[in-house]
PDB file of C-alpha atoms and ligand atoms in Angstrom:
ATOM      1  CA  MET A 204      13.805 -23.711   7.931  1.00  0.00           C
ATOM      2  CA  ALA A 205      12.997 -22.312   4.481  1.00  0.00           C
ATOM      3  CA  SER A 206      10.413 -24.422   2.718  1.00  0.00           C
ATOM      4  CA  ASP A 207      10.149 -24.988  -1.004  1.00  0.00           C
ATOM      5  CA  THR A 208       6.400 -25.506  -0.989  1.00  0.00           C
ATOM      6  CA  PRO A 209       4.265 -22.596  -2.151  1.00  0.00           C
ATOM      7  CA  ASP A 210       1.965 -21.412   0.572  1.00  0.00           C
ATOM      8  CA  ALA A 211      -1.313 -19.572   0.104  1.00  0.00           C
ATOM      9  CA  GLY A 212      -1.337 -17.790   3.476  1.00  0.00           C
ATOM     10  CA  PRO A 213       0.340 -14.600   4.684  1.00  0.00           C
ATOM     11  CA  VAL A 214       3.756 -16.161   5.118  1.00  0.00           C
ATOM     12  CA  SER A 215       7.096 -14.433   4.961  1.00  0.00           C
ATOM     13  CA  SER A 216       8.526 -14.476   1.429  1.00  0.00           C
ATOM     14  CA  THR A 217      11.983 -15.030   2.878  1.00  0.00           C
ATOM     15  CA  LEU A 218      10.905 -18.147   4.808  1.00  0.00           C
ATOM     16  CA  SER A 219       8.725 -19.886   2.262  1.00  0.00           C
ATOM     17  CA  ILE A 220       7.845 -19.287  -1.350  1.00  0.00           C
ATOM     18  CA  PRO A 221       4.507 -17.526  -1.739  1.00  0.00           C
ATOM     19  CA  ALA A 222       1.876 -18.777  -4.134  1.00  0.00           C
ATOM     20  CA  CYS A 223       2.246 -16.885  -7.419  1.00  0.00           C
ATOM     21  CA  SER A 224      -0.452 -16.178  -9.926  1.00  0.00           C
ATOM     22  CA  GLU A 225      -1.074 -14.005 -12.958  1.00  0.00           C
ATOM     23  CA  PHE A 226      -2.743 -11.310 -10.916  1.00  0.00           C
ATOM     24  CA  PRO A 227      -1.115  -9.868  -7.812  1.00  0.00           C
ATOM     25  CA  ARG A 228      -2.904 -10.739  -4.582  1.00  0.00           C
ATOM     26  CA  HIS A 229      -1.715  -7.499  -3.076  1.00  0.00           C
ATOM     27  CA  ILE A 230      -0.729  -4.218  -4.747  1.00  0.00           C
ATOM     28  CA  ALA A 231       0.989  -1.395  -2.841  1.00  0.00           C
ATOM     29  CA  ILE A 232       1.136   2.041  -4.449  1.00  0.00           C
ATOM     30  CA  VAL A 233       3.030   5.267  -3.798  1.00  0.00           C
ATOM     31  CA  MET A 234       0.552   7.744  -5.283  1.00  0.00           C
ATOM     32  CA  ASP A 235       2.981  10.451  -6.357  1.00  0.00           C
ATOM     33  CA  GLY A 236       2.774  13.435  -8.703  1.00  0.00           C
ATOM     34  CA  ASN A 237      -0.330  15.325  -7.568  1.00  0.00           C
ATOM     35  CA  GLY A 238       1.561  18.583  -7.074  1.00  0.00           C
ATOM     36  CA  ARG A 239       3.251  18.434 -10.474  1.00  0.00           C
ATOM     37  CA  TRP A 240      -0.055  17.560 -12.149  1.00  0.00           C
ATOM     38  CA  ALA A 241      -1.536  20.752 -10.705  1.00  0.00           C
ATOM     39  CA  ARG A 242       1.509  22.906 -11.454  1.00  0.00           C
ATOM     40  CA  LYS A 243       1.397  21.886 -15.121  1.00  0.00           C
ATOM     41  CA  ARG A 244      -2.125  23.346 -15.218  1.00  0.00           C
ATOM     42  CA  MET A 245      -1.228  26.489 -13.240  1.00  0.00           C
ATOM     43  CA  LEU A 246      -3.445  25.215 -10.405  1.00  0.00           C
ATOM     44  CA  PRO A 247      -2.638  25.136  -6.684  1.00  0.00           C
ATOM     45  CA  ARG A 248      -1.056  21.874  -5.492  1.00  0.00           C
ATOM     46  CA  VAL A 249      -4.169  20.968  -3.544  1.00  0.00           C
ATOM     47  CA  ALA A 250      -6.152  20.754  -6.796  1.00  0.00           C
ATOM     48  CA  GLY A 251      -3.858  17.848  -7.664  1.00  0.00           C
ATOM     49  CA  HIS A 252      -4.665  16.121  -4.380  1.00  0.00           C
ATOM     50  CA  ARG A 253      -8.375  16.520  -5.067  1.00  0.00           C
ATOM     51  CA  ARG A 254      -7.963  14.932  -8.503  1.00  0.00           C
ATOM     52  CA  GLY A 255      -5.797  12.237  -6.966  1.00  0.00           C
ATOM     53  CA  LEU A 256      -8.722  11.140  -4.825  1.00  0.00           C
ATOM     54  CA  GLU A 257     -10.730  10.549  -7.997  1.00  0.00           C
ATOM     55  CA  THR A 258      -7.985   8.235  -9.221  1.00  0.00           C
ATOM     56  CA  VAL A 259      -8.314   6.305  -5.971  1.00  0.00           C
ATOM     57  CA  ARG A 260     -12.062   5.893  -6.480  1.00  0.00           C
ATOM     58  CA  ARG A 261     -11.563   4.557 -10.015  1.00  0.00           C
ATOM     59  CA  LEU A 262      -8.702   2.295  -9.019  1.00  0.00           C
ATOM     60  CA  VAL A 263     -10.708   0.648  -6.250  1.00  0.00           C
ATOM     61  CA  ARG A 264     -13.371  -0.243  -8.809  1.00  0.00           C
ATOM     62  CA  GLN A 265     -10.734  -1.562 -11.216  1.00  0.00           C
ATOM     63  CA  CYS A 266      -9.291  -3.778  -8.479  1.00  0.00           C
ATOM     64  CA  LEU A 267     -12.757  -5.157  -7.672  1.00  0.00           C
ATOM     65  CA  GLU A 268     -13.397  -5.863 -11.354  1.00  0.00           C
ATOM     66  CA  ARG A 269     -10.095  -7.730 -11.639  1.00  0.00           C
ATOM     67  CA  GLY A 270     -10.537  -9.681  -8.425  1.00  0.00           C
ATOM     68  CA  ILE A 271      -7.452  -8.192  -6.763  1.00  0.00           C
ATOM     69  CA  PRO A 272      -8.080  -8.783  -3.069  1.00  0.00           C
ATOM     70  CA  ASN A 273      -5.659  -6.353  -1.378  1.00  0.00           C
ATOM     71  CA  LEU A 274      -4.754  -2.764  -2.199  1.00  0.00           C
ATOM     72  CA  THR A 275      -2.536  -0.572  -0.026  1.00  0.00           C
ATOM     73  CA  LEU A 276      -2.159   3.123  -0.832  1.00  0.00           C
ATOM     74  CA  PHE A 277       0.415   5.573   0.542  1.00  0.00           C
ATOM     75  CA  ALA A 278      -1.602   8.713   1.305  1.00  0.00           C
ATOM     76  CA  PHE A 279       0.589  10.596   3.793  1.00  0.00           C
ATOM     77  CA  SER A 280       4.076   9.681   4.943  1.00  0.00           C
ATOM     78  CA  SER A 281       5.603  10.344   8.349  1.00  0.00           C
ATOM     79  CA  GLU A 282       7.884  12.776   6.499  1.00  0.00           C
ATOM     80  CA  ASN A 283       5.013  14.682   4.820  1.00  0.00           C
ATOM     81  CA  TRP A 284       4.556  16.757   8.017  1.00  0.00           C
ATOM     82  CA  ARG A 285       7.535  18.721   6.672  1.00  0.00           C
ATOM     83  CA  ARG A 286       5.297  20.255   3.962  1.00  0.00           C
ATOM     84  CA  PRO A 287       3.809  23.735   4.295  1.00  0.00           C
ATOM     85  CA  ALA A 288       1.209  23.821   7.088  1.00  0.00           C
ATOM     86  CA  ASP A 289      -1.663  24.749   4.758  1.00  0.00           C
ATOM     87  CA  GLU A 290      -0.989  21.766   2.478  1.00  0.00           C
ATOM     88  CA  VAL A 291      -0.790  19.396   5.479  1.00  0.00           C
ATOM     89  CA  SER A 292      -4.033  20.796   6.823  1.00  0.00           C
ATOM     90  CA  PHE A 293      -5.717  20.384   3.417  1.00  0.00           C
ATOM     91  CA  LEU A 294      -4.585  16.761   3.217  1.00  0.00           C
ATOM     92  CA  MET A 295      -5.972  16.036   6.703  1.00  0.00           C
ATOM     93  CA  LYS A 296      -9.317  17.590   5.749  1.00  0.00           C
ATOM     94  CA  LEU A 297      -9.379  15.664   2.477  1.00  0.00           C
ATOM     95  CA  LEU A 298      -8.793  12.402   4.339  1.00  0.00           C
ATOM     96  CA  LEU A 299     -11.567  13.183   6.824  1.00  0.00           C
ATOM     97  CA  ARG A 300     -13.965  14.228   4.071  1.00  0.00           C
ATOM     98  CA  ALA A 301     -13.144  11.131   2.014  1.00  0.00           C
ATOM     99  CA  LEU A 302     -13.836   8.906   5.024  1.00  0.00           C
ATOM    100  CA  HIS A 303     -17.224  10.583   5.504  1.00  0.00           C
ATOM    101  CA  THR A 304     -18.290  10.471   1.874  1.00  0.00           C
ATOM    102  CA  GLU A 305     -16.855   7.111   0.805  1.00  0.00           C
ATOM    103  CA  VAL A 306     -17.299   4.728   3.709  1.00  0.00           C
ATOM    104  CA  LEU A 307     -20.906   3.725   3.074  1.00  0.00           C
ATOM    105  CA  ARG A 308     -20.195   3.139  -0.590  1.00  0.00           C
ATOM    106  CA  LEU A 309     -17.142   1.043   0.254  1.00  0.00           C
ATOM    107  CA  HIS A 310     -19.199  -0.925   2.757  1.00  0.00           C
ATOM    108  CA  ALA A 311     -21.947  -1.518   0.194  1.00  0.00           C
ATOM    109  CA  ASN A 312     -19.288  -2.916  -2.121  1.00  0.00           C
ATOM    110  CA  ASN A 313     -18.059  -5.385   0.520  1.00  0.00           C
ATOM    111  CA  ILE A 314     -14.753  -3.511   0.962  1.00  0.00           C
ATOM    112  CA  ARG A 315     -12.817  -3.609   4.210  1.00  0.00           C
ATOM    113  CA  LEU A 316     -11.184  -0.255   4.880  1.00  0.00           C
ATOM    114  CA  ARG A 317      -8.462   0.435   7.347  1.00  0.00           C
ATOM    115  CA  VAL A 318      -5.718   2.933   7.987  1.00  0.00           C
ATOM    116  CA  ILE A 319      -2.163   1.903   8.772  1.00  0.00           C
ATOM    117  CA  GLY A 320       0.244   4.323  10.414  1.00  0.00           C
ATOM    118  CA  ASP A 321       0.564   6.220  13.663  1.00  0.00           C
ATOM    119  CA  ILE A 322      -2.884   7.810  13.841  1.00  0.00           C
ATOM    120  CA  SER A 323      -2.294   9.113  17.381  1.00  0.00           C
ATOM    121  CA  ARG A 324      -0.937  12.347  15.894  1.00  0.00           C
ATOM    122  CA  PHE A 325      -4.232  13.093  14.108  1.00  0.00           C
ATOM    123  CA  GLU A 326      -7.085  15.264  15.391  1.00  0.00           C
ATOM    124  CA  PRO A 327      -9.553  13.269  17.549  1.00  0.00           C
ATOM    125  CA  THR A 328     -12.321  13.637  14.919  1.00  0.00           C
ATOM    126  CA  LEU A 329     -10.099  12.077  12.270  1.00  0.00           C
ATOM    127  CA  GLN A 330      -9.026   9.298  14.626  1.00  0.00           C
ATOM    128  CA  GLN A 331     -12.687   8.582  15.384  1.00  0.00           C
ATOM    129  CA  ALA A 332     -13.657   8.487  11.701  1.00  0.00           C
ATOM    130  CA  ILE A 333     -10.801   6.066  11.028  1.00  0.00           C
ATOM    131  CA  THR A 334     -11.821   3.742  13.853  1.00  0.00           C
ATOM    132  CA  GLN A 335     -15.512   3.863  12.895  1.00  0.00           C
ATOM    133  CA  ALA A 336     -14.768   3.074   9.250  1.00  0.00           C
ATOM    134  CA  ALA A 337     -12.578   0.130  10.242  1.00  0.00           C
ATOM    135  CA  THR A 338     -15.201  -1.214  12.640  1.00  0.00           C
ATOM    136  CA  LEU A 339     -18.077  -0.859  10.172  1.00  0.00           C
ATOM    137  CA  THR A 340     -16.239  -2.598   7.334  1.00  0.00           C
ATOM    138  CA  ALA A 341     -14.231  -5.159   9.349  1.00  0.00           C
ATOM    139  CA  GLY A 342     -16.222  -8.160   8.112  1.00  0.00           C
ATOM    140  CA  ASN A 343     -16.079  -7.305   4.400  1.00  0.00           C
ATOM    141  CA  THR A 344     -14.324  -9.702   2.069  1.00  0.00           C
ATOM    142  CA  ALA A 345     -14.166  -8.468  -1.552  1.00  0.00           C
ATOM    143  CA  LEU A 346     -11.194  -6.148  -1.126  1.00  0.00           C
ATOM    144  CA  THR A 347      -9.038  -4.990   1.765  1.00  0.00           C
ATOM    145  CA  LEU A 348      -8.175  -1.345   1.175  1.00  0.00           C
ATOM    146  CA  SER A 349      -5.414  -0.143   3.482  1.00  0.00           C
ATOM    147  CA  ILE A 350      -4.618   3.554   3.531  1.00  0.00           C
ATOM    148  CA  ALA A 351      -1.171   4.415   4.850  1.00  0.00           C
ATOM    149  CA  ALA A 352      -1.410   7.718   6.728  1.00  0.00           C
ATOM    150  CA  ASN A 353       1.314   9.120   8.946  1.00  0.00           C
ATOM    151  CA  TYR A 354       2.991   5.894   7.966  1.00  0.00           C
ATOM    152  CA  GLY A 355       6.707   5.181   7.842  1.00  0.00           C
ATOM    153  CA  GLY A 356       8.359   1.830   7.196  1.00  0.00           C
ATOM    154  CA  ARG A 357      10.882   2.304  10.001  1.00  0.00           C
ATOM    155  CA  TRP A 358       8.147   3.307  12.441  1.00  0.00           C
ATOM    156  CA  ASP A 359       6.294   0.138  11.465  1.00  0.00           C
ATOM    157  CA  ILE A 360       9.215  -2.166  12.223  1.00  0.00           C
ATOM    158  CA  LEU A 361       9.915  -0.431  15.556  1.00  0.00           C
ATOM    159  CA  GLN A 362       6.279  -0.475  16.685  1.00  0.00           C
ATOM    160  CA  ALA A 363       6.046  -4.161  15.760  1.00  0.00           C
ATOM    161  CA  VAL A 364       9.125  -5.038  17.833  1.00  0.00           C
ATOM    162  CA  LYS A 365       7.808  -3.036  20.795  1.00  0.00           C
ATOM    163  CA  ARG A 366       4.334  -4.594  20.659  1.00  0.00           C
ATOM    164  CA  MET A 367       5.728  -8.089  20.191  1.00  0.00           C
ATOM    165  CA  GLN A 368       8.009  -7.707  23.205  1.00  0.00           C
ATOM    166  CA  ALA A 369       5.229  -6.246  25.342  1.00  0.00           C
ATOM    167  CA  ALA A 370       2.988  -9.193  24.488  1.00  0.00           C
ATOM    168  CA  ASN A 371       5.739 -11.815  24.916  1.00  0.00           C
ATOM    169  CA  PRO A 372       8.229 -10.565  27.527  1.00  0.00           C
ATOM    170  CA  ALA A 373       9.885 -13.983  27.550  1.00  0.00           C
ATOM    171  CA  LEU A 374      10.976 -13.623  23.921  1.00  0.00           C
ATOM    172  CA  ARG A 375      13.607 -10.922  24.641  1.00  0.00           C
ATOM    173  CA  ASP A 376      16.128 -11.029  21.787  1.00  0.00           C
ATOM    174  CA  ASP A 377      15.420 -14.613  20.800  1.00  0.00           C
ATOM    175  CA  PHE A 378      12.658 -14.087  18.262  1.00  0.00           C
ATOM    176  CA  THR A 379      12.075 -14.976  14.645  1.00  0.00           C
ATOM    177  CA  GLU A 380      10.441 -13.345  11.629  1.00  0.00           C
ATOM    178  CA  ASP A 381       7.350 -15.418  12.313  1.00  0.00           C
ATOM    179  CA  ASP A 382       7.130 -13.994  15.827  1.00  0.00           C
ATOM    180  CA  LEU A 383       7.347 -10.430  14.515  1.00  0.00           C
ATOM    181  CA  THR A 384       5.124 -10.627  11.414  1.00  0.00           C
ATOM    182  CA  PRO A 385       1.748 -10.522  13.189  1.00  0.00           C
ATOM    183  CA  TYR A 386       2.659  -7.197  14.790  1.00  0.00           C
ATOM    184  CA  LEU A 387       3.627  -5.455  11.567  1.00  0.00           C
ATOM    185  CA  SER A 388       1.034  -3.393   9.718  1.00  0.00           C
ATOM    186  CA  LEU A 389      -0.564  -5.710   7.134  1.00  0.00           C
ATOM    187  CA  GLY A 390       0.837  -8.735   9.007  1.00  0.00           C
ATOM    188  CA  ASP A 391      -2.437 -10.555   8.358  1.00  0.00           C
ATOM    189  CA  LEU A 392      -2.239 -10.086   4.566  1.00  0.00           C
ATOM    190  CA  PRO A 393      -0.061 -11.688   1.918  1.00  0.00           C
ATOM    191  CA  GLU A 394       2.968  -9.483   1.281  1.00  0.00           C
ATOM    192  CA  PRO A 395       2.585  -7.097  -1.673  1.00  0.00           C
ATOM    193  CA  ASP A 396       3.346  -8.843  -4.977  1.00  0.00           C
ATOM    194  CA  LEU A 397       3.427  -5.594  -6.919  1.00  0.00           C
ATOM    195  CA  PHE A 398       4.728  -2.179  -5.876  1.00  0.00           C
ATOM    196  CA  ILE A 399       3.761   0.727  -8.118  1.00  0.00           C
ATOM    197  CA  ARG A 400       5.116   4.259  -7.895  1.00  0.00           C
ATOM    198  CA  THR A 401       3.702   6.952 -10.152  1.00  0.00           C
ATOM    199  CA  GLY A 402       5.245  10.375 -10.719  1.00  0.00           C
ATOM    200  CA  GLY A 403       8.624   9.328 -12.095  1.00  0.00           C
ATOM    201  CA  GLU A 404      10.671   9.069  -8.890  1.00  0.00           C
ATOM    202  CA  GLN A 405      12.364   5.732  -8.344  1.00  0.00           C
ATOM    203  CA  ARG A 406      12.455   5.460  -4.576  1.00  0.00           C
ATOM    204  CA  VAL A 407      10.525   3.808  -1.757  1.00  0.00           C
ATOM    205  CA  SER A 408      10.270   6.933   0.468  1.00  0.00           C
ATOM    206  CA  ASN A 409      10.023   4.911   3.697  1.00  0.00           C
ATOM    207  CA  PHE A 410       6.932   2.977   2.558  1.00  0.00           C
ATOM    208  CA  LEU A 411       6.558  -0.713   3.467  1.00  0.00           C
ATOM    209  CA  LEU A 412      10.256  -1.433   3.993  1.00  0.00           C
ATOM    210  CA  TRP A 413       9.788  -4.897   5.489  1.00  0.00           C
ATOM    211  CA  GLN A 414       6.750  -5.996   3.505  1.00  0.00           C
ATOM    212  CA  LEU A 415       8.209  -5.147   0.073  1.00  0.00           C
ATOM    213  CA  ALA A 416      11.144  -7.543   0.437  1.00  0.00           C
ATOM    214  CA  TYR A 417      10.129  -9.595  -2.618  1.00  0.00           C
ATOM    215  CA  ALA A 418       7.608  -7.366  -4.384  1.00  0.00           C
ATOM    216  CA  GLU A 419       7.986  -6.644  -8.084  1.00  0.00           C
ATOM    217  CA  TYR A 420       8.688  -2.925  -8.537  1.00  0.00           C
ATOM    218  CA  TYR A 421       7.018  -0.881 -11.263  1.00  0.00           C
ATOM    219  CA  PHE A 422       7.823   2.794 -11.807  1.00  0.00           C
ATOM    220  CA  THR A 423       5.941   5.022 -14.198  1.00  0.00           C
ATOM    221  CA  ASP A 424       6.284   8.689 -15.162  1.00  0.00           C
ATOM    222  CA  CYS A 425       2.491   8.959 -15.218  1.00  0.00           C
ATOM    223  CA  LEU A 426       1.353  11.483 -12.588  1.00  0.00           C
ATOM    224  CA  TRP A 427      -1.121  10.061 -10.064  1.00  0.00           C
ATOM    225  CA  PRO A 428      -4.212  12.021 -11.233  1.00  0.00           C
ATOM    226  CA  ASP A 429      -3.545  10.659 -14.758  1.00  0.00           C
ATOM    227  CA  PHE A 430      -3.157   7.038 -13.623  1.00  0.00           C
ATOM    228  CA  ASP A 431      -6.134   5.579 -15.468  1.00  0.00           C
ATOM    229  CA  GLU A 432      -7.268   2.059 -16.352  1.00  0.00           C
ATOM    230  CA  VAL A 433      -4.862   1.843 -19.313  1.00  0.00           C
ATOM    231  CA  ALA A 434      -1.925   2.814 -17.084  1.00  0.00           C
ATOM    232  CA  PHE A 435      -3.044   0.305 -14.433  1.00  0.00           C
ATOM    233  CA  ASP A 436      -3.327  -2.498 -16.980  1.00  0.00           C
ATOM    234  CA  ALA A 437       0.175  -1.665 -18.246  1.00  0.00           C
ATOM    235  CA  ALA A 438       1.472  -2.211 -14.700  1.00  0.00           C
ATOM    236  CA  LEU A 439      -0.430  -5.504 -14.433  1.00  0.00           C
ATOM    237  CA  LEU A 440       0.938  -6.634 -17.794  1.00  0.00           C
ATOM    238  CA  SER A 441       4.477  -5.826 -16.683  1.00  0.00           C
ATOM    239  CA  PHE A 442       3.847  -7.861 -13.515  1.00  0.00           C
ATOM    240  CA  ARG A 443       2.681 -10.864 -15.539  1.00  0.00           C
ATOM    241  CA  GLN A 444       5.921 -10.784 -17.513  1.00  0.00           C
ATOM    242  CA  ARG A 445       8.185 -10.956 -14.462  1.00  0.00           C
ATOM    243  CA  GLU A 446       9.883 -14.163 -13.438  1.00  0.00           C
ATOM    244  CA  ARG A 447       9.558 -14.386  -9.671  1.00  0.00           C
ATOM    245  CA  ARG A 448      12.428 -16.543  -8.515  1.00  0.00           C
ATOM    246  CA  PHE A 449      12.566 -15.905  -4.759  1.00  0.00           C
ATOM    247  CA  GLY A 450      16.224 -16.830  -4.699  1.00  0.00           C
ATOM    248  CA  ARG A 451      16.013 -19.827  -7.030  1.00  0.00           C
ATOM    249  CA  THR A 452      17.458 -20.095 -10.521  1.00  0.00           C
ATOM    250  CA  SER A 453      15.435 -19.734 -13.657  1.00  0.00           C
ATOM    251  CA  GLU A 454      16.031 -23.417 -14.477  1.00  0.00           C
ATOM    252  CA  GLN A 455      14.419 -24.465 -11.207  1.00  0.00           C
ATOM    253  CA  LEU A 456      11.200 -22.791 -12.316  1.00  0.00           C
ATOM    254  CA  VAL A 457      10.894 -24.675 -15.605  1.00  0.00           C
ATOM    255  CA  PRO A 458       9.143 -27.790 -14.206  1.00  0.00           C
ATOM    256  CA  GLN A 459       6.653 -25.518 -12.424  1.00  0.00           C
ATOM    257  CA  ARG A 460       5.882 -23.668 -15.638  1.00  0.00           C
ATOM    258  CA  ALA A 461       5.410 -26.928 -17.548  1.00  0.00           C
ATOM    259  CA  ALA A 462       2.899 -28.047 -14.911  1.00  0.00           C
ATOM    260  CA  ILE A 463       0.629 -25.034 -15.461  1.00  0.00           C
TER     261      ILE A 463
HETATM  262  C1  IPE B 703       1.676  12.746  -3.719  1.00  0.00           C
HETATM  263  O1  IPE B 703       1.797  13.816  -4.574  1.00  0.00           O
HETATM  264  C2  IPE B 703       0.656  12.981  -2.646  1.00  0.00           C
HETATM  265  C3  IPE B 703       1.207  13.156  -1.295  1.00  0.00           C
HETATM  266  C4  IPE B 703       2.458  13.015  -0.940  1.00  0.00           C
HETATM  267  C5  IPE B 703       0.270  13.492  -0.264  1.00  0.00           C
HETATM  268  P1  IPE B 703       2.822  14.978  -4.274  1.00  0.00           P
HETATM  269  O2  IPE B 703       2.134  16.031  -3.492  1.00  0.00           O
HETATM  270  O3  IPE B 703       4.055  14.447  -3.659  1.00  0.00           O
HETATM  271  O4  IPE B 703       3.115  15.497  -5.738  1.00  0.00           O
HETATM  272  P2  IPE B 703       4.494  15.999  -6.314  1.00  0.00           P
HETATM  273  O5  IPE B 703       5.514  14.931  -6.072  1.00  0.00           O
HETATM  274  O6  IPE B 703       4.825  17.273  -5.596  1.00  0.00           O
HETATM  275  O7  IPE B 703       4.214  16.209  -7.765  1.00  0.00           O
HETATM  276  C1  IPE B 704       5.653   9.728  -0.821  1.00  0.00           C
HETATM  277  O1  IPE B 704       5.567  10.798  -1.699  1.00  0.00           O
HETATM  278  C2  IPE B 704       4.503   9.734   0.116  1.00  0.00           C
HETATM  279  C3  IPE B 704       3.176   9.639  -0.485  1.00  0.00           C
HETATM  280  C4  IPE B 704       2.881   9.379  -1.713  1.00  0.00           C
HETATM  281  C5  IPE B 704       2.122   9.831   0.425  1.00  0.00           C
HETATM  282  P1  IPE B 704       6.486  12.079  -1.537  1.00  0.00           P
HETATM  283  O2  IPE B 704       6.237  12.896  -2.740  1.00  0.00           O
HETATM  284  O3  IPE B 704       6.274  12.720  -0.233  1.00  0.00           O
HETATM  285  O4  IPE B 704       7.942  11.426  -1.570  1.00  0.00           O
HETATM  286  P2  IPE B 704       9.389  12.092  -1.616  1.00  0.00           P
HETATM  287  O5  IPE B 704       9.538  12.901  -0.378  1.00  0.00           O
HETATM  288  O6  IPE B 704       9.445  12.934  -2.846  1.00  0.00           O
HETATM  289  O7  IPE B 704      10.314  10.941  -1.676  1.00  0.00           O
HETATM  290 MG1   MG B 705       5.797  13.804  -4.403  1.00  0.00          MG
END
């Protein structure tokens, strides 16, 4: 039964109305435009990826400063294997290097780091670095930083169904959203309130298909390496101006607004 009472926990936005506040509790970002940033400067595409990592570093700090507790970044999609082999290999090395150089700093800042996606396709050294980083930072509480790597939204839904059925063979086809949610990537977090895509494209590209059901979408032409604090604050301002109705009418929200 759908409830009308706002809930603070990681509940499904289609089953009960999530708690809403001025700042998103969870931001999910498609970091797009690295290649075009580099091309504009007559640089190789990989130079854009390198600069993109600097944006990530700055953004993590900006989230900490603003008290945003969950940040999920799309780093490599299940479709990005279709890119030229040398670019794929550079991206894998960049991810491994970033894990090595950043993890201690993230840990010192009380940040929990994890990777979502099918990591079984990665080199063993990368898989190990991912697992070690997650283990080291598992108890941290200031910010949960989830990096989506070899991630696809359809893969996520399928793996969740498979794992749920393996764990509960009795469920068969008689299961609910609540049964499935814990098996989805990010199932332990509130659903993203704000989805940002840089780089000018207005598509989801197989990112968090299930989890973005009621996110507010924000698209900007800004290329990812240029996505600075001013650009981030513009996205947050846009979010604050949205009316999140979750199926209700605007009039139904008026008493809530008066109570604030
Ligand atoms: C996003 O930038 C980063 C990854 C997909 C890894 P792109 O590499 O897609 O940059 P554009 O879209 O070509 O500019
Ligand atoms: C989406 O960006 C994936 C990441 C940002 C990692 P792409 O640049 O690969 O998306 P499409 O293929 O243009 O939609
Ligand atoms: Mg792109």
